mmCIF file of C-alpha atoms in Angstrom:
data_model
loop_
_atom_site.group_PDB
_atom_site.id
_atom_site.type_symbol
_atom_site.label_atom_id
_atom_site.label_comp_id
_atom_site.label_asym_id
_atom_site.label_seq_id
_atom_site.Cartn_x
_atom_site.Cartn_y
_atom_site.Cartn_z
ATOM 1 C CA MET A 20 181.423 56.410 70.944
ATOM 2 C CA LYS A 21 181.082 60.589 72.884
ATOM 3 C CA GLN A 22 182.433 62.966 70.070
ATOM 4 C CA GLN A 23 184.482 65.622 70.868
ATOM 5 C CA ARG A 24 183.434 68.515 69.965
ATOM 6 C CA ASP A 25 186.859 69.857 67.880
ATOM 7 C CA SER A 26 186.682 66.077 66.589
ATOM 8 C CA LEU A 27 188.610 65.784 62.893
ATOM 9 C CA ALA A 28 184.881 63.542 61.709
ATOM 10 C CA GLU A 29 183.787 67.426 61.541
ATOM 11 C CA LEU A 30 185.917 67.318 58.333
ATOM 12 C CA GLY A 31 183.082 65.476 56.637
ATOM 13 C CA ARG A 32 185.337 64.436 53.432
ATOM 14 C CA PHE A 33 188.041 66.046 54.033
ATOM 15 C CA SER A 34 188.275 64.269 57.391
ATOM 16 C CA GLU A 35 190.089 60.987 56.643
ATOM 17 C CA PRO A 36 192.466 62.675 54.242
ATOM 18 C CA ALA A 37 193.720 65.414 57.494
ATOM 19 C CA LEU A 38 194.554 62.396 59.859
ATOM 20 C CA TYR A 39 196.542 61.385 56.763
ATOM 21 C CA ILE A 40 197.941 64.461 56.963
ATOM 22 C CA MET A 41 198.303 64.364 60.374
ATOM 23 C CA ILE A 42 199.678 61.232 60.717
ATOM 24 C CA SER A 43 201.990 62.554 57.978
ATOM 25 C CA LEU A 44 203.535 66.413 59.906
ATOM 26 C CA ALA A 45 203.153 64.064 63.634
ATOM 27 C CA GLU A 46 206.792 62.864 62.640
ATOM 28 C CA GLY A 47 207.830 66.715 61.783
ATOM 29 C CA PRO A 48 207.207 69.506 59.319
ATOM 30 C CA LYS A 49 207.078 68.309 56.257
ATOM 31 C CA HIS A 50 205.495 71.045 52.122
ATOM 32 C CA GLY A 51 202.794 69.637 50.098
ATOM 33 C CA TYR A 52 204.449 67.020 48.196
ATOM 34 C CA ALA A 53 206.946 65.580 50.897
ATOM 35 C CA MET A 54 202.860 64.734 52.712
ATOM 36 C CA THR A 55 201.820 63.672 49.658
ATOM 37 C CA GLN A 56 204.817 61.425 49.013
ATOM 38 C CA ASP A 57 204.449 59.735 52.355
ATOM 39 C CA ILE A 58 201.450 59.934 52.323
ATOM 40 C CA GLU A 59 201.002 57.402 49.379
ATOM 41 C CA THR A 60 203.994 55.309 51.512
ATOM 42 C CA VAL A 61 202.146 54.733 54.790
ATOM 43 C CA THR A 62 198.742 54.195 53.077
ATOM 44 C CA GLY A 63 198.876 53.213 49.523
ATOM 45 C CA GLN A 64 196.974 56.549 48.678
ATOM 46 C CA LYS A 65 197.590 59.360 46.767
ATOM 47 C CA LEU A 66 196.158 62.257 47.348
ATOM 48 C CA GLY A 67 194.891 64.541 44.662
ATOM 49 C CA PRO A 68 196.203 68.053 45.099
ATOM 50 C CA GLY A 69 192.812 69.735 45.910
ATOM 51 C CA THR A 70 191.886 67.859 48.394
ATOM 52 C CA LEU A 71 195.602 67.708 50.264
ATOM 53 C CA TYR A 72 194.792 71.258 50.268
ATOM 54 C CA GLY A 73 191.434 71.128 50.423
ATOM 55 C CA ALA A 74 192.215 69.666 53.662
ATOM 56 C CA ILE A 75 194.829 72.422 54.999
ATOM 57 C CA ALA A 76 193.037 75.020 55.049
ATOM 58 C CA ARG A 77 190.657 73.741 57.233
ATOM 59 C CA LEU A 78 192.931 72.118 59.504
ATOM 60 C CA GLU A 79 195.146 75.997 58.974
ATOM 61 C CA THR A 80 191.219 77.321 59.948
ATOM 62 C CA ARG A 81 191.146 75.500 63.103
ATOM 63 C CA ARG A 82 194.640 76.312 64.144
ATOM 64 C CA TRP A 83 195.608 72.419 63.875
ATOM 65 C CA ILE A 84 198.859 72.562 61.704
ATOM 66 C CA GLU A 85 199.741 75.920 61.598
ATOM 67 C CA PRO A 86 202.369 76.735 57.972
ATOM 68 C CA LEU A 87 205.842 78.200 58.737
ATOM 69 C CA PRO A 88 208.074 80.315 56.389
ATOM 70 C CA VAL A 89 208.777 78.908 52.776
ATOM 71 C CA ASP A 90 211.520 77.322 52.614
ATOM 72 C CA GLU A 91 212.280 77.025 47.869
ATOM 73 C CA ARG A 92 208.707 77.992 46.774
ATOM 74 C CA ARG A 93 207.518 75.231 49.039
ATOM 75 C CA ARG A 94 206.286 75.849 52.532
ATOM 76 C CA PRO A 95 206.137 74.197 55.309
ATOM 77 C CA TYR A 96 204.191 72.959 57.585
ATOM 78 C CA ARG A 97 203.694 71.085 60.876
ATOM 79 C CA LEU A 98 201.649 69.866 64.111
ATOM 80 C CA THR A 99 200.892 72.075 66.500
ATOM 81 C CA THR A 100 199.542 70.984 70.387
ATOM 82 C CA ALA A 101 195.855 71.459 69.237
ATOM 83 C CA GLY A 102 196.815 69.550 66.544
ATOM 84 C CA HIS A 103 198.544 66.600 68.650
ATOM 85 C CA ARG A 104 196.225 66.503 70.925
ATOM 86 C CA VAL A 105 193.120 66.341 68.552
ATOM 87 C CA LEU A 106 195.253 63.123 66.453
ATOM 88 C CA ARG A 107 195.896 62.088 69.552
ATOM 89 C CA HIS A 108 192.557 61.602 70.697
ATOM 90 C CA ARG A 109 191.387 60.413 67.399
ATOM 91 C CA LEU A 110 194.636 57.452 67.490
ATOM 92 C CA ASP A 111 192.533 56.840 70.319
ATOM 93 C CA SER A 112 189.450 56.086 68.751
ATOM 94 C CA LEU A 113 190.062 54.210 66.341
ATOM 95 C CA GLN A 114 193.127 52.571 68.347
ATOM 96 C CA THR A 115 188.679 51.285 70.221
ATOM 97 C CA LEU A 116 187.238 50.579 67.803
ATOM 98 C CA ALA A 117 189.820 47.877 65.791
ATOM 99 C CA ARG A 118 190.287 45.968 69.075
ATOM 100 C CA VAL A 119 185.844 45.982 69.453
ATOM 101 C CA GLY A 120 185.431 45.481 65.539
ATOM 102 C CA ARG A 121 188.560 42.507 66.061
ATOM 103 C CA ALA A 122 186.798 41.030 69.461
ATOM 104 C CA ARG A 123 182.815 40.626 66.940
ATOM 105 C CA LEU A 124 185.253 39.553 64.788
ATOM 106 C CA ALA A 125 186.396 36.458 67.251
ATOM 107 C CA GLU A 126 183.411 35.691 68.500
ATOM 108 C CA GLY A 127 180.967 35.406 64.351
ATOM 109 C CA MET B 19 197.385 71.754 29.633
ATOM 110 C CA ARG B 20 199.714 74.174 31.218
ATOM 111 C CA ARG B 21 198.647 73.507 34.294
ATOM 112 C CA GLU B 22 198.968 77.612 35.718
ATOM 113 C CA TRP B 23 195.962 77.203 34.338
ATOM 114 C CA LEU B 24 194.057 75.057 35.915
ATOM 115 C CA LEU B 25 194.672 77.177 39.024
ATOM 116 C CA LEU B 26 192.452 80.012 37.620
ATOM 117 C CA LEU B 27 189.940 77.831 38.178
ATOM 118 C CA TYR B 28 190.525 78.958 42.206
ATOM 119 C CA PRO B 29 189.816 82.380 44.112
ATOM 120 C CA ARG B 30 191.933 85.032 43.998
ATOM 121 C CA ALA B 31 192.484 85.126 46.970
ATOM 122 C CA TRP B 32 192.957 81.200 47.355
ATOM 123 C CA ARG B 33 194.941 81.107 44.264
ATOM 124 C CA ALA B 34 197.533 83.546 46.240
ATOM 125 C CA ARG B 35 197.372 82.036 49.310
ATOM 126 C CA TYR B 36 198.036 78.377 47.632
ATOM 127 C CA GLY B 37 198.318 78.000 44.327
ATOM 128 C CA ASP B 38 202.243 77.561 44.356
ATOM 129 C CA GLU B 39 202.412 75.711 47.634
ATOM 130 C CA LEU B 40 199.813 73.818 44.690
ATOM 131 C CA LEU B 41 201.800 74.056 41.615
ATOM 132 C CA ALA B 42 204.977 73.046 43.833
ATOM 133 C CA ALA B 43 202.948 69.877 45.276
ATOM 134 C CA LEU B 44 201.664 68.503 41.805
ATOM 135 C CA GLY B 45 205.652 67.726 40.853
ATOM 136 C CA ARG B 46 207.336 68.344 36.976
ATOM 137 C CA ASP B 47 205.679 64.505 35.757
ATOM 138 C CA ARG B 48 202.835 64.666 33.454
ATOM 139 C CA LEU B 49 199.399 64.992 35.599
ATOM 140 C CA PRO B 50 197.525 61.979 35.526
ATOM 141 C CA VAL B 51 193.438 62.748 34.583
ATOM 142 C CA SER B 52 192.343 62.065 37.977
ATOM 143 C CA GLN B 53 194.405 64.312 39.906
ATOM 144 C CA VAL B 54 193.237 67.147 36.376
ATOM 145 C CA ILE B 55 189.668 66.227 38.334
ATOM 146 C CA ASP B 56 191.037 66.616 42.074
ATOM 147 C CA ILE B 57 191.935 69.999 41.220
ATOM 148 C CA VAL B 58 188.931 70.960 39.611
ATOM 149 C CA ARG B 59 187.031 69.187 42.602
ATOM 150 C CA GLY B 60 189.408 71.447 44.840
ATOM 151 C CA ALA B 61 188.398 74.803 43.331
ATOM 152 C CA ILE B 62 184.527 74.084 43.278
ATOM 153 C CA ASP B 63 185.912 73.351 46.734
ATOM 154 C CA ALA B 64 187.346 76.904 47.684
ATOM 155 C CA TRP B 65 184.665 78.021 45.736
ATOM 156 C CA TRP B 66 181.827 77.183 47.798
ATOM 157 C CA SER B 67 183.101 76.662 51.623
ATOM 158 C CA PRO B 68 182.323 79.687 53.498
ATOM 159 C CA GLU B 69 185.567 77.762 56.020
ATOM 160 C CA VAL B 70 188.030 77.874 52.814
ATOM 161 C CA ARG B 71 186.754 81.446 51.759
ATOM 162 C CA ARG B 72 187.453 82.566 55.376
ATOM 163 C CA ALA B 73 190.724 81.552 56.242
ATOM 164 C CA THR B 74 192.314 82.776 52.811
ATOM 165 C CA ALA B 75 190.044 86.078 52.186
ATOM 166 C CA ALA B 76 191.685 86.802 55.887
ATOM 167 C CA ARG B 77 195.021 86.409 55.740
ATOM 168 C CA PRO B 78 196.735 87.356 52.072
ATOM 169 C CA LEU B 79 199.747 87.794 54.023
ATOM 170 C CA LEU B 80 200.915 85.245 56.804
ATOM 171 C CA ALA B 81 202.754 85.955 60.213
ATOM 172 C CA CYS B 82 204.919 83.934 59.446
ATOM 173 C CA ASP B 83 206.179 85.634 56.280
ATOM 174 C CA ARG B 84 206.072 89.622 57.694
ATOM 175 C CA GLY B 85 209.405 89.273 58.279
ATOM 176 C CA HIS B 86 210.924 86.716 55.899
ATOM 177 C CA ALA B 87 209.455 88.748 53.408
ATOM 178 C CA ALA B 88 212.284 91.487 53.798
ATOM 179 C CA GLY B 89 214.540 88.426 54.802
ATOM 180 C CA ILE B 90 214.520 88.920 58.196
ATOM 181 C CA THR B 91 213.738 85.350 60.859
ATOM 182 C CA PRO B 92 211.568 85.999 64.029
ATOM 183 C CA ARG B 93 215.096 85.113 65.816
ATOM 184 C CA ASP B 94 216.716 88.228 63.446
ATOM 185 C CA GLY B 95 214.621 90.134 64.858
ATOM 186 C CA LEU B 96 214.915 89.599 68.833
ATOM 187 C CA ILE B 97 218.839 88.873 68.445
ATOM 188 C CA GLY B 98 217.975 92.893 67.448
ATOM 189 C CA ALA B 99 216.051 94.182 69.774
ATOM 190 C CA ALA B 100 218.342 92.560 72.993
ATOM 191 C CA VAL B 101 221.280 94.243 71.241
ATOM 192 C CA MET B 102 218.659 97.925 71.179
ATOM 193 C CA VAL B 103 217.374 97.288 74.746
ATOM 194 C CA GLY B 104 221.374 96.116 75.997
ATOM 195 C CA GLY B 105 223.397 98.978 73.996
ATOM 196 C CA SER B 106 220.952 101.323 75.426
ATOM 197 C CA PHE B 107 220.839 99.546 79.247
ATOM 198 C CA MET B 108 224.412 99.716 79.503
ATOM 199 C CA LEU B 109 224.799 103.666 77.820
ATOM 200 C CA ALA B 110 222.739 104.282 80.157
ATOM 201 C CA ILE B 111 224.498 102.938 83.175
ATOM 202 C CA LEU B 112 227.822 103.867 81.729
ATOM 203 C CA SER B 113 226.954 106.666 81.711
ATOM 204 C CA VAL B 114 225.809 107.942 84.856
ATOM 205 C CA THR B 115 228.512 106.395 86.329
ATOM 206 C CA ALA B 116 230.743 108.347 84.488
ATOM 207 C CA THR B 117 229.180 111.819 85.523
ATOM 208 C CA ARG B 118 229.171 110.872 89.110
ATOM 209 C CA ALA B 119 232.750 109.844 89.386
ATOM 210 C CA GLY B 120 233.418 113.276 87.718
ATOM 211 C CA TRP B 121 234.311 112.624 84.049
ATOM 212 C CA PRO B 122 231.214 114.527 83.006
ATOM 213 C CA ALA B 123 231.845 114.571 79.530
ATOM 214 C CA LEU B 124 232.027 111.116 78.716
ATOM 215 C CA GLY B 125 228.881 111.085 80.470
ATOM 216 C CA ARG B 126 227.619 113.270 77.933
ATOM 217 C CA VAL B 127 229.318 110.388 74.924
ATOM 218 C CA GLY B 128 227.613 108.090 76.908
ATOM 219 C CA THR B 129 224.426 109.978 76.497
ATOM 220 C CA ASP B 130 225.740 110.739 72.406
ATOM 221 C CA LEU B 131 225.216 107.503 71.806
ATOM 222 C CA GLY B 132 222.958 105.786 73.899
ATOM 223 C CA PHE B 133 220.315 105.352 70.765
ATOM 224 C CA LEU B 134 222.421 105.168 67.561
ATOM 225 C CA GLY B 135 225.201 102.915 69.339
ATOM 226 C CA PRO B 136 222.855 100.595 69.812
ATOM 227 C CA PHE B 137 220.715 101.364 67.048
ATOM 228 C CA THR B 138 223.876 100.978 64.339
ATOM 229 C CA LEU B 139 224.490 97.789 66.793
ATOM 230 C CA SER B 140 221.017 96.284 65.776
ATOM 231 C CA MET B 141 221.563 96.746 62.204
ATOM 232 C CA PRO B 142 223.032 93.129 60.354
ATOM 233 C CA PHE B 143 220.096 91.837 62.069
ATOM 234 C CA TRP B 144 217.378 93.336 60.572
ATOM 235 C CA LEU B 145 218.248 96.385 58.556
ATOM 236 C CA MET B 146 221.072 94.069 55.946
ATOM 237 C CA PRO B 147 219.244 90.760 56.039
ATOM 238 C CA GLY B 148 221.535 88.034 53.434
ATOM 239 C CA THR B 149 224.159 90.736 52.413
ATOM 240 C CA SER B 150 227.415 89.335 53.805
ATOM 241 C CA ARG B 151 228.953 89.701 57.600
ATOM 242 C CA ARG B 152 232.301 91.162 55.644
ATOM 243 C CA ALA B 153 229.827 94.404 54.369
ATOM 244 C CA GLN B 154 228.601 94.453 57.683
ATOM 245 C CA THR B 155 231.932 94.810 59.894
ATOM 246 C CA THR B 156 232.531 97.347 57.378
ATOM 247 C CA ILE B 157 229.244 99.200 57.601
ATOM 248 C CA VAL B 158 228.683 99.482 60.858
ATOM 249 C CA GLY B 159 232.216 99.940 62.391
ATOM 250 C CA ILE B 160 232.947 103.214 59.823
ATOM 251 C CA THR B 161 229.060 104.391 61.683
ATOM 252 C CA LEU B 162 230.035 103.527 65.047
ATOM 253 C CA ALA B 163 233.957 105.066 64.954
ATOM 254 C CA LEU B 164 231.384 108.411 63.164
ATOM 255 C CA LEU B 165 229.174 108.492 66.084
ATOM 256 C CA ILE B 166 232.139 108.282 68.751
ATOM 257 C CA ALA B 167 234.403 111.012 66.720
ATOM 258 C CA SER B 168 231.622 114.148 66.860
ATOM 259 C CA SER B 169 230.580 113.281 70.240
ATOM 260 C CA VAL B 170 234.500 113.108 71.810
ATOM 261 C CA ILE B 171 235.147 116.012 69.472
ATOM 262 C CA SER B 172 231.907 118.361 70.418
ATOM 263 C CA ASN B 173 232.026 116.875 74.778
ATOM 264 C CA VAL B 174 236.080 116.532 75.350
ATOM 265 C CA ARG B 175 238.258 119.533 75.147
#
């Protein structure tokens, strides 16, 4: 599978937390605590704060998410247009991977 | 262990950028050991990752906070600017029209108020955020009345 230059995979151990964060923000802006709650509900995994902000810093550097003004000591983030594009590409890749995997399981 | 102490493991620039957010994200429950370990790992990453260090060192104050720190939102700034530009434009037209119509004194009043009038009207948007509407109306109203009065007295006989 061909990888795009701006792929989430280049984030190394932060690629999965970054994907969860972007999926959470696809619903609308959220601050860190709301993201961890949402991610725990959706995936069953609780992101640690060190991992969460390590991923947020990387996503911000790439301008895939952007910070909004602080609201009651909590800063919300939102997905940027570039972030939408990267997330869509990643989800398409995962869908293809899942389809191929399921097909091979059925054959085997 | 106080959770603020864990923050001291992070670089100063990182703390300035994400410190408050991280504390808010921890919630109020007791910190499990796994979370403490994750924070320590995050601190190591913050020191060692050139990408994270670059991201936090380059932005001590976010663009979205520059106005917000003073209680001014980008929308307030835009409205204030529109009032300034629109008001100056309208007063300039009024001044020219009055002078051409044979009312030079009124034209001079318009010229006098050309900058100060719109500036006074725009004050609630970027100089008085957080004050009550009544206080804003009173201050702007009195200032405008004084400006108009002084201009009329000096220009109209």
